[in-house]
Short mmCIF file of N, CA and C in Angstrom, two decimals:
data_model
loop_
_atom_site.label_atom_id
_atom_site.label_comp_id
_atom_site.label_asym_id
_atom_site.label_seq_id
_atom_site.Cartn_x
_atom_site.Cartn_y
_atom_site.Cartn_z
N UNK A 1 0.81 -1.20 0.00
CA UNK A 1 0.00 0.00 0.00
C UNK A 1 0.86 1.26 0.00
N UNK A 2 2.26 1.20 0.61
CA UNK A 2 2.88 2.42 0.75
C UNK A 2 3.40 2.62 -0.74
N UNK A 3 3.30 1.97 -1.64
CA UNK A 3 4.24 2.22 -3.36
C UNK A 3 2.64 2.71 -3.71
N UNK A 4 1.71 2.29 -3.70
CA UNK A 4 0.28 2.86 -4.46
C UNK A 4 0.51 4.21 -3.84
N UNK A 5 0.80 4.58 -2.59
CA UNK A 5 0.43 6.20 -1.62
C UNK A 5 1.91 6.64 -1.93
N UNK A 6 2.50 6.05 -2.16
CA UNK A 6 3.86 6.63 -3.61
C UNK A 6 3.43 7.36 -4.72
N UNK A 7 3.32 6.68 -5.25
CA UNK A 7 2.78 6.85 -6.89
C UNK A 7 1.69 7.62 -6.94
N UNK A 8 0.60 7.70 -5.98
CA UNK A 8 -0.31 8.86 -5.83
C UNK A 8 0.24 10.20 -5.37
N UNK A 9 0.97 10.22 -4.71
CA UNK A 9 1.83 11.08 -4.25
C UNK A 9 2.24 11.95 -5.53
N UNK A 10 3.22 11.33 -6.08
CA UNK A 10 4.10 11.44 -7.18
C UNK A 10 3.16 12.02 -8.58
N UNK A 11 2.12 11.70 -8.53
CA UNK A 11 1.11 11.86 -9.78
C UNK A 11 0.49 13.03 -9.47
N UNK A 12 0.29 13.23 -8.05
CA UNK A 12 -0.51 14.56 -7.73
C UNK A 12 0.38 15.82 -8.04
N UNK A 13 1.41 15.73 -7.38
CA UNK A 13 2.52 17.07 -7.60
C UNK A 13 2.79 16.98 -9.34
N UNK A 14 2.71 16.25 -10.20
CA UNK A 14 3.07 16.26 -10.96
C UNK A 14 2.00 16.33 -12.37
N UNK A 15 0.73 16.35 -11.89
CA UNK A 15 -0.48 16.70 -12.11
C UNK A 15 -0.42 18.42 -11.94
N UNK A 16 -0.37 18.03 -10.37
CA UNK A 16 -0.65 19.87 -10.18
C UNK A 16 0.63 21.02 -10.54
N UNK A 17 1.56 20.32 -10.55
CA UNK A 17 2.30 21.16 -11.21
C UNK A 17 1.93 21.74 -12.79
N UNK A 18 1.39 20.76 -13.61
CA UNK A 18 1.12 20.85 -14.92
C UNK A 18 -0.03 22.30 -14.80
N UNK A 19 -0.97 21.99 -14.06
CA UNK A 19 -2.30 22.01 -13.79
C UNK A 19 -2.04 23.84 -13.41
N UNK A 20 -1.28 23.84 -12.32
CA UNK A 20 -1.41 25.59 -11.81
C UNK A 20 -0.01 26.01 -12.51
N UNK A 21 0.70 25.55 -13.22
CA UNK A 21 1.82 26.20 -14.30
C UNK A 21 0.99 26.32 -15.64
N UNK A 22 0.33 25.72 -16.36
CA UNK A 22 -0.58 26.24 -17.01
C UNK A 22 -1.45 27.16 -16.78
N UNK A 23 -2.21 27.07 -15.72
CA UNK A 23 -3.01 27.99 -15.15
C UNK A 23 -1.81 29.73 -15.25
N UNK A 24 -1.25 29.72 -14.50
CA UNK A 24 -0.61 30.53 -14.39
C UNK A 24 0.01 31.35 -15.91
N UNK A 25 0.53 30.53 -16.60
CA UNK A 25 1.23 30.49 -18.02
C UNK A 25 -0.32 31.47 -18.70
N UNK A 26 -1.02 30.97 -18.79
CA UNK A 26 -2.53 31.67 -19.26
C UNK A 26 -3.08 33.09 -19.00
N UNK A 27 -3.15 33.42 -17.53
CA UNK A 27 -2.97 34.49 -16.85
C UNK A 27 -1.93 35.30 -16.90
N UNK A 28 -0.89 35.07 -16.85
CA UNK A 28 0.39 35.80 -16.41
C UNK A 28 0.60 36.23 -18.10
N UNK A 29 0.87 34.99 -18.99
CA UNK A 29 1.25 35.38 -20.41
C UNK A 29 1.03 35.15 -21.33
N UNK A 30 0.09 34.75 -21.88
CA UNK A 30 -0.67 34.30 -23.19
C UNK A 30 -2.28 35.48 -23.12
N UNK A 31 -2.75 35.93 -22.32
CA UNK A 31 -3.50 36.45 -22.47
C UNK A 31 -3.02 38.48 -22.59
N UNK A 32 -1.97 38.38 -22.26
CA UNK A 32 -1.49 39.73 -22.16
C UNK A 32 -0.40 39.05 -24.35
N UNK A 33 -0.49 38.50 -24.23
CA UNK A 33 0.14 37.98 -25.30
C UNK A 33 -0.67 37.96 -26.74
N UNK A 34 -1.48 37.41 -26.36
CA UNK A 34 -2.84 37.29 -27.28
C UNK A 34 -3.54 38.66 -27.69
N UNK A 35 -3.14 39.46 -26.65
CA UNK A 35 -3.53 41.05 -26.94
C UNK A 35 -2.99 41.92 -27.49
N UNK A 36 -1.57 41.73 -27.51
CA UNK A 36 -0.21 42.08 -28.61
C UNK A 36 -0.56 41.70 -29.91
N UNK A 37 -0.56 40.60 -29.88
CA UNK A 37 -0.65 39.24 -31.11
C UNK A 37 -1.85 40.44 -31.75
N UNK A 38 -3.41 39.92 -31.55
CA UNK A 38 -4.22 40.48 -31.63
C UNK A 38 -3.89 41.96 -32.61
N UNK A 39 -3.45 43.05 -32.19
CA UNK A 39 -2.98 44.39 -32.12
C UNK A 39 -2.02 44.23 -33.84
N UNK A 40 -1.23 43.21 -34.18
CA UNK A 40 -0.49 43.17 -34.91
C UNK A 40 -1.25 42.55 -36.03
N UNK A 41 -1.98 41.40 -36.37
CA UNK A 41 -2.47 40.31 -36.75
C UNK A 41 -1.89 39.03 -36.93
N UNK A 42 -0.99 38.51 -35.82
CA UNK A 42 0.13 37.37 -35.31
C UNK A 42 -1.03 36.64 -34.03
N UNK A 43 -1.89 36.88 -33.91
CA UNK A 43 -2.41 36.11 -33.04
C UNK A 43 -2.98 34.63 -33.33
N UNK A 44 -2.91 34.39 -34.52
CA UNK A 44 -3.30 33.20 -35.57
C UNK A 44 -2.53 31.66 -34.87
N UNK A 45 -1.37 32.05 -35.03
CA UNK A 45 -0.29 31.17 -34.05
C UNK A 45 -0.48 30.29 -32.85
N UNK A 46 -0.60 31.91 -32.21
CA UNK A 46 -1.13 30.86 -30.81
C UNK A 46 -2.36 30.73 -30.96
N UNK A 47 -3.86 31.16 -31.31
CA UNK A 47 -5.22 30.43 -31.01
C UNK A 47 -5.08 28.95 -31.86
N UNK A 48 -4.35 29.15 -32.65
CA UNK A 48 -4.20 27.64 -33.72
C UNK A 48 -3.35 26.90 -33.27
N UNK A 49 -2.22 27.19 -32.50
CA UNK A 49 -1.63 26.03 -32.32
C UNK A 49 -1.34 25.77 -31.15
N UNK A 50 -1.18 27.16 -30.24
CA UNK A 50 -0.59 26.91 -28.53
C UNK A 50 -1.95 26.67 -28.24
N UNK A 51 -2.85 27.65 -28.12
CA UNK A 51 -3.70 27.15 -26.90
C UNK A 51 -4.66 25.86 -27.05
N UNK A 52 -5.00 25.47 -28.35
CA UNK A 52 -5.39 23.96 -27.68
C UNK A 52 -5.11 23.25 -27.38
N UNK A 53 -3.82 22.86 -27.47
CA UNK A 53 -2.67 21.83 -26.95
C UNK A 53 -2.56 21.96 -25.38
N UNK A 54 -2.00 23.93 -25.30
CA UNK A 54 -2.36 23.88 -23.72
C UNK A 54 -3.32 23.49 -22.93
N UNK A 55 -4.62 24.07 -23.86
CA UNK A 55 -5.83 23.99 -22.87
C UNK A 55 -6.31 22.11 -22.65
N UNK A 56 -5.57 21.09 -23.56
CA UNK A 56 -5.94 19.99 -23.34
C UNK A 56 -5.21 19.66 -22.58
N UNK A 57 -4.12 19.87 -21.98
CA UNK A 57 -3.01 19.42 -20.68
C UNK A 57 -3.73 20.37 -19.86
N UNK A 58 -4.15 21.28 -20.16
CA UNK A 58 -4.58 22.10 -18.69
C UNK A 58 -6.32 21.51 -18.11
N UNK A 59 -6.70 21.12 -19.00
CA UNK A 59 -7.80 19.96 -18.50
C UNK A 59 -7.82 18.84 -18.23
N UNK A 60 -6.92 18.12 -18.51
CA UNK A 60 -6.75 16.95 -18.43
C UNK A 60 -6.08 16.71 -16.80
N UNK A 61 -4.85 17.60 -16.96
CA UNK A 61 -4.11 17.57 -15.30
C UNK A 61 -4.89 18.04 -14.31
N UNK A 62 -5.71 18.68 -14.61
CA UNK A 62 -6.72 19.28 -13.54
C UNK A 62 -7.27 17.97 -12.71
N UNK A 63 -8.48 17.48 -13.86
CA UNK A 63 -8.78 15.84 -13.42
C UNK A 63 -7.35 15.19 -12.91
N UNK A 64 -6.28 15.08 -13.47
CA UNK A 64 -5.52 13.97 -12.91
C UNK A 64 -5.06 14.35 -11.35
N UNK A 65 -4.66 15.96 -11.48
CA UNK A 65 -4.81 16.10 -10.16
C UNK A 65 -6.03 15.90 -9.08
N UNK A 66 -6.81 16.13 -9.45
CA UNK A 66 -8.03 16.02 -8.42
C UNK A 66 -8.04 14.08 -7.61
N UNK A 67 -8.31 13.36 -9.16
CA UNK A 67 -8.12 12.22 -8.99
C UNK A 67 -6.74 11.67 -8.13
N UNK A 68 -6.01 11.79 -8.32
CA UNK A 68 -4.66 11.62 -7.52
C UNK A 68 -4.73 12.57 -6.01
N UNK A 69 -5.72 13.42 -5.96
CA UNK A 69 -5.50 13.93 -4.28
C UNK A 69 -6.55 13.05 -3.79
N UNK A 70 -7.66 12.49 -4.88
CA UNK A 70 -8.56 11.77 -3.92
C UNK A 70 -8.24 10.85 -3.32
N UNK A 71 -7.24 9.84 -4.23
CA UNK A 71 -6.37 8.81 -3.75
C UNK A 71 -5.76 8.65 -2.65
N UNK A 72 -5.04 9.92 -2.29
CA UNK A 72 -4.02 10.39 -1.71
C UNK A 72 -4.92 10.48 -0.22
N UNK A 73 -6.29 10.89 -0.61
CA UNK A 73 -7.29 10.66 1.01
C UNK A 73 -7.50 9.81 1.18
N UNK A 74 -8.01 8.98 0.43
CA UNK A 74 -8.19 7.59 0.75
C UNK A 74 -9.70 7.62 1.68
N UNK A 75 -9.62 6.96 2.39
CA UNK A 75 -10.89 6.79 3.48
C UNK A 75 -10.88 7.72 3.70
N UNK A 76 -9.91 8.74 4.36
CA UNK A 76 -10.14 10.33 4.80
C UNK A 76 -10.80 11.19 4.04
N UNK A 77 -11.42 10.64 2.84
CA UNK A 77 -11.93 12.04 1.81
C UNK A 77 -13.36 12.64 2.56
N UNK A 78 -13.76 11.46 2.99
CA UNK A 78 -14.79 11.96 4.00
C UNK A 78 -14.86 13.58 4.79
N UNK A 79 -13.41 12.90 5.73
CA UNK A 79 -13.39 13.69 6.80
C UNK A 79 -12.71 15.05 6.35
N UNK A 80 -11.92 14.77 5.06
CA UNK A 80 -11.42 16.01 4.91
C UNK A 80 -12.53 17.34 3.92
N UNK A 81 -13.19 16.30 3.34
CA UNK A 81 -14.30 17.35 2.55
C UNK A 81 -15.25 18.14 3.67
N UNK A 82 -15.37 17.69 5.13
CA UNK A 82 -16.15 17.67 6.21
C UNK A 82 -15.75 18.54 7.08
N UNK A 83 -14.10 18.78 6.82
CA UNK A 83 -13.57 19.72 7.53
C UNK A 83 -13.25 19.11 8.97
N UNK A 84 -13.39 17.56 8.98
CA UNK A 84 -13.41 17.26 10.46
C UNK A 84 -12.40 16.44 10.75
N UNK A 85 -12.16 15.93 11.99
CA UNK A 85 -10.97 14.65 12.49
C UNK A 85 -9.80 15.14 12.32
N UNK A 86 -9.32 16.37 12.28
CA UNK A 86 -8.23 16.94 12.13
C UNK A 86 -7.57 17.14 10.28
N UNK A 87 -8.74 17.15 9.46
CA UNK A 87 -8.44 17.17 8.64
C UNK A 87 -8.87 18.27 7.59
N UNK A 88 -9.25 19.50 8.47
CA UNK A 88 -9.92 20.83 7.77
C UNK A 88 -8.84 21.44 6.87
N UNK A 89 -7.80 21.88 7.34
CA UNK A 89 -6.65 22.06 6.76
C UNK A 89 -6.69 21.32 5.16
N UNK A 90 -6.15 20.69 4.75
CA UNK A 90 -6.43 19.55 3.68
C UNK A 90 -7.64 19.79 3.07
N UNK A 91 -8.98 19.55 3.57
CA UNK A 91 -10.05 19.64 3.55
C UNK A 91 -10.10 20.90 2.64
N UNK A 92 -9.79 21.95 3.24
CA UNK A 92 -10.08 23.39 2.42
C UNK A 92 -9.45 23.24 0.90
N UNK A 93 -8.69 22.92 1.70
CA UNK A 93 -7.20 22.81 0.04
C UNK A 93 -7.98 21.91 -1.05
N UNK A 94 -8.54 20.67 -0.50
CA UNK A 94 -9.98 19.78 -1.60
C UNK A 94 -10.51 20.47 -2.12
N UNK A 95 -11.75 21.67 -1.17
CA UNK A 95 -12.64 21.90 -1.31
C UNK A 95 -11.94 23.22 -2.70
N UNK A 96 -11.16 23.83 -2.37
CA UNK A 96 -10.61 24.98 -3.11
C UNK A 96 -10.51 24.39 -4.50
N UNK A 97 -9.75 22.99 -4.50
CA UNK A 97 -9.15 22.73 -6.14
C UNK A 97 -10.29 21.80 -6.15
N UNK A 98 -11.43 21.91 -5.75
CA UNK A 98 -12.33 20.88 -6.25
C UNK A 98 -13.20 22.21 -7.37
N UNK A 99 -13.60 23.22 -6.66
CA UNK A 99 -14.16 24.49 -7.44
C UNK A 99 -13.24 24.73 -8.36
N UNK A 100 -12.05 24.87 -7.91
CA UNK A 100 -10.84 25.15 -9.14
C UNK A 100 -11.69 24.12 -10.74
N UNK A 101 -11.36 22.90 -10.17
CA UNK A 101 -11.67 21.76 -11.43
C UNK A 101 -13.45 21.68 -12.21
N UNK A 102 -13.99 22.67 -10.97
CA UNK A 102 -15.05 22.67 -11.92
C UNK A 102 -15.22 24.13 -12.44
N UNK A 103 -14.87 25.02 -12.47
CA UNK A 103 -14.37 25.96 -13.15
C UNK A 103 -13.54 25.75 -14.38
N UNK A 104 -12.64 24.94 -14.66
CA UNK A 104 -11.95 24.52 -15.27
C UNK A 104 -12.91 23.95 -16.60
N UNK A 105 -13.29 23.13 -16.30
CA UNK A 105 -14.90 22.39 -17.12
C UNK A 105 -15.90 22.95 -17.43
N UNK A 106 -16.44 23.67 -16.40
CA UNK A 106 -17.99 24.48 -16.75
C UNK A 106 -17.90 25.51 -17.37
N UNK A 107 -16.85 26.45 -16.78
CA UNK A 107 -16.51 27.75 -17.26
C UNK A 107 -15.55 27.76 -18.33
N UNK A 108 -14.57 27.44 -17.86
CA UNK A 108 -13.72 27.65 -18.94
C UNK A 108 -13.26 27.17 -20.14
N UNK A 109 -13.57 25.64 -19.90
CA UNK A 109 -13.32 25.15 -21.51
C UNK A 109 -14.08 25.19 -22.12
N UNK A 110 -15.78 25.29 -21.90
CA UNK A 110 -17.31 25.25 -23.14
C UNK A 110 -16.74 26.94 -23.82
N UNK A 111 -16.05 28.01 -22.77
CA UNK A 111 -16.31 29.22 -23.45
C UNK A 111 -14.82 29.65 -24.15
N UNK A 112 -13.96 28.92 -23.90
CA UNK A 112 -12.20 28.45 -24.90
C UNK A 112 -13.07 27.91 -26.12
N UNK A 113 -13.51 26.87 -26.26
CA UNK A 113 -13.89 26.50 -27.40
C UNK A 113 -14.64 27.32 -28.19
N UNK A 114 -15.55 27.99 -28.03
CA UNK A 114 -16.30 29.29 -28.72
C UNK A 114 -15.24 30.00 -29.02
N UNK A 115 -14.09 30.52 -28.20
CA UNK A 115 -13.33 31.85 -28.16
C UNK A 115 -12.26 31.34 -29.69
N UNK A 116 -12.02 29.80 -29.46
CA UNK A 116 -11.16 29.00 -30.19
C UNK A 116 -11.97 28.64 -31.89
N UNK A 117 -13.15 28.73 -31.82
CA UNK A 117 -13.56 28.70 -33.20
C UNK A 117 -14.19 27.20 -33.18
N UNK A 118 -13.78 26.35 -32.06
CA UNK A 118 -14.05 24.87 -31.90
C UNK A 118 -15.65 24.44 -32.05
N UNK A 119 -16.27 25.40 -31.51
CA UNK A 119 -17.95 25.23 -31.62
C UNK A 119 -18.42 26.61 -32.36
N UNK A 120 -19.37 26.49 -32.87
CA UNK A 120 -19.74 28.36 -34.00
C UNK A 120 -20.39 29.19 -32.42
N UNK A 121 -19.69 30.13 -32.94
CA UNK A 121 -20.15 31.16 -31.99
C UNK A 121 -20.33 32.57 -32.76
N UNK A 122 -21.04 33.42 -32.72
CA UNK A 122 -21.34 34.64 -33.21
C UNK A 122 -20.17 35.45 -32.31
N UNK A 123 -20.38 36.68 -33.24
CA UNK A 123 -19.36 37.66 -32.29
C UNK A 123 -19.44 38.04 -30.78
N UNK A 124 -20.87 38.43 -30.68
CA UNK A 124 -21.22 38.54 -29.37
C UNK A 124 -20.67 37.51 -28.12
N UNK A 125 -21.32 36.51 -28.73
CA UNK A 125 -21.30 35.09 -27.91
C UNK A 125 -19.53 34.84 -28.17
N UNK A 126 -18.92 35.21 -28.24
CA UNK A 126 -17.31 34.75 -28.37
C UNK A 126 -16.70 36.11 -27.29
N UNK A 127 -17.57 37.69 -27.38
CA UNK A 127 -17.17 38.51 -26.73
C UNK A 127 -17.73 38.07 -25.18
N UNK A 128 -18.66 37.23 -25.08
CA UNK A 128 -19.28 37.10 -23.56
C UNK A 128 -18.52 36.00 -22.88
N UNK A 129 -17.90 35.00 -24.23
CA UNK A 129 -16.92 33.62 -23.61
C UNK A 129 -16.28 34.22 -23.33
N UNK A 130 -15.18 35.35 -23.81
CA UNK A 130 -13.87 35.70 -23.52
C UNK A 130 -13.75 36.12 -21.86
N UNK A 131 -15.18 37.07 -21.76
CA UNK A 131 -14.89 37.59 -20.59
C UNK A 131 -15.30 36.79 -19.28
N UNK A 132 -16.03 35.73 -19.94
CA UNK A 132 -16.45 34.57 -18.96
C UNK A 132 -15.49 33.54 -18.18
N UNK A 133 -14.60 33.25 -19.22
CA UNK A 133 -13.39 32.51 -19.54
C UNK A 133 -12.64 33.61 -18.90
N UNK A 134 -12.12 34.43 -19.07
CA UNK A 134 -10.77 35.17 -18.16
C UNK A 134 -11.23 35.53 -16.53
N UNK A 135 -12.59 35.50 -16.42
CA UNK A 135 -12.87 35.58 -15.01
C UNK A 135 -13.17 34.42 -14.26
N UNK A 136 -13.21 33.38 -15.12
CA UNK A 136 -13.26 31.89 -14.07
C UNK A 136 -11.40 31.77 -14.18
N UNK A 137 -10.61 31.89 -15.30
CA UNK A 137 -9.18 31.70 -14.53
C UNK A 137 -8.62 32.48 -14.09
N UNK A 138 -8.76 34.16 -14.20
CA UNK A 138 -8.69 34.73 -12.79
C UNK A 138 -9.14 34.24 -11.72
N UNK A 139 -10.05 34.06 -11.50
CA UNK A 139 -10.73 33.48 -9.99
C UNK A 139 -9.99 32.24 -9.60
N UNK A 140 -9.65 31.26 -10.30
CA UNK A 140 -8.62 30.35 -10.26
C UNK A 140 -7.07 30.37 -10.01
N UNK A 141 -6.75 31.20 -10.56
CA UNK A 141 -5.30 31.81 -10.38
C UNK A 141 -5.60 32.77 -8.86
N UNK A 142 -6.19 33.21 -8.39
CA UNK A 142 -6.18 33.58 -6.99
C UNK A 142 -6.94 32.58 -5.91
N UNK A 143 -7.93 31.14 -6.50
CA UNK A 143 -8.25 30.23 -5.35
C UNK A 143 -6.60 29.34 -5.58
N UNK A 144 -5.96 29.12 -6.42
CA UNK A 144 -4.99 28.23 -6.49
C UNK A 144 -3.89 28.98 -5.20
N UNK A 145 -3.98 30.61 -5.02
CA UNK A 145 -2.80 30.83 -3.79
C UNK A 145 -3.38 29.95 -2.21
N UNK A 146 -4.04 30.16 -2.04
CA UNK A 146 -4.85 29.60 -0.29
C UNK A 146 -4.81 28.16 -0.78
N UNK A 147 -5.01 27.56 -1.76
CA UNK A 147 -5.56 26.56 -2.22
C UNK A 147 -3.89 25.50 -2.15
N UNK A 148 -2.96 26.13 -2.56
CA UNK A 148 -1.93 25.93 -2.14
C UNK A 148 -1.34 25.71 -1.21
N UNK A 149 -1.06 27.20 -0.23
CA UNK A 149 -0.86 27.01 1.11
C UNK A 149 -1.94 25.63 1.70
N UNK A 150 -3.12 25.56 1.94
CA UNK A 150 -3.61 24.38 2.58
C UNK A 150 -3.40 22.98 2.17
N UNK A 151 -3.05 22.78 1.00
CA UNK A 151 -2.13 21.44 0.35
C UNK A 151 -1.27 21.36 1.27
N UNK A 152 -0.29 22.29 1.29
CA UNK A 152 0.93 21.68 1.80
C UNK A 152 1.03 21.74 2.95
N UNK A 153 0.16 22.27 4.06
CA UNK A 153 0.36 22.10 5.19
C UNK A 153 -0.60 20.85 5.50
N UNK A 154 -1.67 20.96 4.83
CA UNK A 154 -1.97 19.13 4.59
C UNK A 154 -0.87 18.03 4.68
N UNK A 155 0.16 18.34 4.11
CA UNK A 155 0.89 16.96 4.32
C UNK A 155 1.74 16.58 5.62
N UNK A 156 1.18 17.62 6.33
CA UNK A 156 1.72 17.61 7.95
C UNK A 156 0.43 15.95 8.55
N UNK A 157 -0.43 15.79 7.67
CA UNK A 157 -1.59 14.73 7.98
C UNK A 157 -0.69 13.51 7.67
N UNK A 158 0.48 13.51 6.78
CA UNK A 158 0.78 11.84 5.65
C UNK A 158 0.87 10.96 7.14
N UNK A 159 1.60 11.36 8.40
CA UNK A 159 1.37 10.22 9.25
C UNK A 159 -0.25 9.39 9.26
N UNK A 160 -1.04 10.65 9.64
CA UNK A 160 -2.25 10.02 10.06
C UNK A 160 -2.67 9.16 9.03
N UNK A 161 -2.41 9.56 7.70
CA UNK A 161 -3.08 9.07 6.75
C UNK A 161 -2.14 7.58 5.77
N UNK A 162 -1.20 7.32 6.60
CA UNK A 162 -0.48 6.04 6.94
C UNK A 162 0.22 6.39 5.25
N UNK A 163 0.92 7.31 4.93
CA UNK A 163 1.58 7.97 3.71
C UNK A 163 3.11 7.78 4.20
#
């Protein structure tokens, strides 16, 4: 059991690394990028070739992270979604990248794909994704800071949680 709470281990950081370095990469520089691009008529590039590639690792690791912290609770997912048994700490940090991951899905990829040309969207409806879409990964890029901090002081639990 301790090589499975290995390997979950190992998949989560390496999930979430993907997961909030994309995130971040999006926010920080492709969208201030895309607005340059945009300004010139070079923005062709990246909507065609970077961002769906990104945005499919940045959905995909999301799930893998989520899935790999559930693991990582094990029986505790209970107590930590519950906030209870000494496991609120953790718990928050769930509850944070659990909204993170459905933000990720609800919000942001149905209105990427409009913004991306992937589904027909009128102008309007591509101007309402855009701003829909940059305010669920804003909101993400600031639940991922707290959302953070309570991960890792979560792993002050790996005794309890026989890790």
């Amino acid at each position: 059991m301790e090589y499975m709470a290995g390997v979950a281990r190992w998949l989560h950081f390496i999930f979430g690394i993907t997961w909030i370095g994309l995130l971040y990469y999006f926010n920080l520089v492709q969208m201030a990028a895309l607005k340059d691009a945009g300004a010139d008529g070079t923005a062709a590039g990246i909507t065609k070739h970077v961002a769906p590639r990104a945005l499919f690792y940045f959905r995909w690791s999301a799930v893998g992270t989520w899935l790999a912290g559930a693991a990582l609770l094990g029986a505790n997912m209970g107590d930590a979604f519950m906030l209870r048994n000494g496991f609120a700490g953790i718990g928050i940090g769930a509850w944070l990248g659990t909204i993170m991951l459905i933000n990720v899905w609800v919000l942001i990829w149905p209105n990427q794909k409009k913004i991306l040309g992937m589904v027909p969207a009128t102008d309007d409806e591509k101007a309402k994704a855009r701003r829909v879409a940059m305010l669920a990964s804003r909101t993400n890029m600031m639940l991922s800071i707290p959302m953070l901090f309570f991960m890792a002081n979560g792993l002050s639990h790996s005794a309890v949680m026989g890790l």
